Tab-separated table of C-alpha atoms in Angstrom:
chain	number	residue	atom	x	y	z
A	1	UNK	CA	110.122	110.479	114.801
A	2	UNK	CA	112.245	109.563	111.503
A	3	UNK	CA	110.356	106.153	111.039
A	4	UNK	CA	112.881	105.777	107.883
A	5	UNK	CA	116.305	105.280	110.274
A	6	UNK	CA	114.581	102.334	111.737
A	7	UNK	CA	114.255	100.024	108.545
A	8	UNK	CA	112.078	97.107	108.155
A	9	UNK	CA	110.496	97.610	111.713
A	10	UNK	CA	110.061	101.554	111.378
A	11	UNK	CA	107.727	101.202	107.969
A	12	UNK	CA	106.230	98.132	109.948
A	13	UNK	CA	105.072	100.414	112.692
A	14	UNK	CA	104.355	103.500	110.392
A	15	UNK	CA	102.005	100.809	107.635
A	16	UNK	CA	100.446	99.517	110.668
A	17	UNK	CA	99.485	102.722	112.035
A	18	UNK	CA	98.601	104.211	108.920
A	19	UNK	CA	96.711	100.760	108.790
A	20	UNK	CA	94.165	102.211	112.273
A	21	UNK	CA	92.634	105.779	112.437
A	22	UNK	CA	95.717	107.017	113.699
A	23	UNK	CA	96.876	110.011	110.786
A	24	UNK	CA	100.287	108.098	109.543
A	25	UNK	CA	101.225	107.966	106.003
A	26	UNK	CA	103.324	104.264	105.726
A	27	UNK	CA	103.354	106.088	101.780
A	28	UNK	CA	106.560	107.954	102.469
A	29	UNK	CA	108.775	105.655	104.649
A	30	UNK	CA	108.563	102.965	101.643
A	31	UNK	CA	109.404	105.459	99.176
A	32	UNK	CA	112.639	106.399	101.583
A	33	UNK	CA	113.498	103.043	102.571
A	34	UNK	CA	113.460	102.381	99.005
A	35	UNK	CA	115.646	105.524	97.545
A	36	UNK	CA	117.936	104.406	100.120
A	37	UNK	CA	118.166	100.972	98.657
A	38	UNK	CA	116.431	99.073	100.418
A	39	UNK	CA	115.364	95.728	98.124
A	40	UNK	CA	111.797	96.001	96.893
A	41	UNK	CA	110.072	93.206	97.871
A	42	UNK	CA	111.144	93.130	101.855
A	43	UNK	CA	109.818	96.725	101.654
A	44	UNK	CA	106.567	95.503	100.224
A	45	UNK	CA	106.034	92.781	102.176
A	46	UNK	CA	106.520	94.745	105.349
A	47	UNK	CA	104.642	97.497	104.149
A	48	UNK	CA	101.665	95.367	103.266
A	49	UNK	CA	101.141	93.019	106.542
A	50	UNK	CA	101.873	95.710	108.848
A	51	UNK	CA	99.262	97.860	106.737
A	52	UNK	CA	96.881	94.926	106.906
A	53	UNK	CA	97.564	93.707	110.495
A	54	UNK	CA	96.462	97.684	111.234
A	55	UNK	CA	93.139	97.057	109.307
A	56	UNK	CA	92.113	94.492	111.303
A	57	UNK	CA	92.533	96.713	113.757
A	58	UNK	CA	89.578	98.776	112.576
A	59	UNK	CA	87.716	95.699	111.927
A	60	UNK	CA	87.897	94.722	115.259
A	61	UNK	CA	86.523	98.184	116.348
A	62	UNK	CA	84.099	97.718	114.244
A	63	UNK	CA	82.810	94.308	116.659
A	64	UNK	CA	82.633	96.480	119.521
A	65	UNK	CA	79.771	98.505	118.202
A	66	UNK	CA	76.243	96.795	117.551
A	67	UNK	CA	74.195	96.870	114.925
A	68	UNK	CA	71.157	98.460	116.830
A	69	UNK	CA	73.877	101.038	118.333
A	70	UNK	CA	74.874	102.028	114.480
A	71	UNK	CA	71.104	102.192	113.882
A	72	UNK	CA	69.985	104.013	117.318
A	73	UNK	CA	73.116	106.410	116.618
A	74	UNK	CA	72.690	107.464	113.404
A	75	UNK	CA	69.415	107.298	112.859
A	76	UNK	CA	69.227	105.644	109.821
A	77	UNK	CA	66.117	103.903	108.155
A	78	UNK	CA	66.458	99.976	109.353
A	79	UNK	CA	65.236	98.912	105.580
A	80	UNK	CA	68.000	100.578	104.013
A	81	UNK	CA	70.882	99.700	106.382
A	82	UNK	CA	69.333	95.909	105.750
A	83	UNK	CA	69.409	96.156	102.380
A	84	UNK	CA	73.190	97.698	102.960
A	85	UNK	CA	74.579	94.906	105.489
A	86	UNK	CA	72.985	92.339	102.703
A	87	UNK	CA	74.772	93.518	100.138
A	88	UNK	CA	78.337	93.812	101.785
A	89	UNK	CA	77.693	90.457	103.542
A	90	UNK	CA	77.533	89.361	100.472
A	91	UNK	CA	79.066	90.188	96.357
A	92	UNK	CA	79.688	93.649	97.853
A	93	UNK	CA	83.021	92.110	100.270
A	94	UNK	CA	84.925	93.168	97.232
A	95	UNK	CA	84.447	96.430	98.458
A	96	UNK	CA	87.076	95.223	101.020
A	97	UNK	CA	89.747	96.007	98.059
A	98	UNK	CA	88.625	99.587	98.852
A	99	UNK	CA	90.374	99.137	102.456
A	100	UNK	CA	93.621	100.995	101.414
A	101	UNK	CA	92.279	104.099	100.621
A	102	UNK	CA	92.966	106.653	102.844
A	103	UNK	CA	89.995	107.646	105.022
A	104	UNK	CA	87.233	105.580	103.125
A	105	UNK	CA	89.425	102.277	103.581
A	106	UNK	CA	89.094	103.274	107.613
A	107	UNK	CA	85.492	103.092	108.012
A	108	UNK	CA	84.731	100.395	105.156
A	109	UNK	CA	86.548	98.255	107.018
A	110	UNK	CA	84.557	99.522	110.634
A	111	UNK	CA	81.618	98.489	108.990
A	112	UNK	CA	82.723	95.611	107.984
A	113	UNK	CA	83.158	94.441	111.781
A	114	UNK	CA	79.787	96.858	113.197
A	115	UNK	CA	78.010	94.532	110.157
A	116	UNK	CA	79.913	90.936	111.456
A	117	UNK	CA	81.005	90.657	107.727
A	118	UNK	CA	83.068	86.725	107.468
A	119	UNK	CA	86.492	87.869	108.871
A	120	UNK	CA	88.384	85.570	107.103
A	121	UNK	CA	87.044	86.650	103.538
A	122	UNK	CA	87.087	90.281	104.278
A	123	UNK	CA	90.657	90.341	105.167
A	124	UNK	CA	91.944	88.146	102.544
A	125	UNK	CA	90.607	90.869	100.019
A	126	UNK	CA	91.817	93.455	102.440
A	127	UNK	CA	95.590	91.855	102.149
A	128	UNK	CA	95.572	91.510	98.549
A	129	UNK	CA	93.719	95.385	97.879
A	130	UNK	CA	96.938	96.118	100.340
A	131	UNK	CA	99.370	94.737	98.163
A	132	UNK	CA	98.742	96.053	95.200
A	133	UNK	CA	98.864	99.364	96.669
A	134	UNK	CA	102.202	99.323	97.709
A	135	UNK	CA	103.315	97.306	94.499
A	136	UNK	CA	101.950	100.420	92.559
A	137	UNK	CA	103.496	102.708	95.270
A	138	UNK	CA	106.786	101.239	94.937
A	139	UNK	CA	106.753	100.693	91.307
A	140	UNK	CA	105.748	104.331	91.479
A	141	UNK	CA	108.635	105.634	93.577
A	142	UNK	CA	110.972	103.925	91.966
A	143	UNK	CA	110.031	104.861	88.478
A	144	UNK	CA	109.957	108.445	89.457
A	145	UNK	CA	113.146	108.334	91.083
A	146	UNK	CA	115.445	106.965	87.952
A	147	UNK	CA	113.747	110.754	85.849
A	148	UNK	CA	115.976	112.344	88.037
A	149	UNK	CA	119.111	110.247	88.349
């Protein structure tokens, strides 16, 4: 499907799907819209909100799993997991900035859901990380394109 031909709606859908475990590359759609003349700020906002909402789906997927189930499935050392849990739900909340990283981001956010990390703090930090990611990507796209003009 050509998401770029759908404009902002296509960007939103692509970014949302990219925020979930579904394999999608929203950066390509963002670049396509920017290079066809769509305004930068609305594109960044749409991509960020779509990706953020998709990542929230990951958080709630994690909430479907209990901590006890995770212990059983991973056969991890409970004491070690408790230390990780304490860290990630405290100062480690800043790892949510990495939610925009491919593959790793999904795992991080699902883990926060499993660990029942504070929803608004996690998602607020996620939003910041995704916003920065799309700003950098847009700058890269437009800057790189100007080299070829």
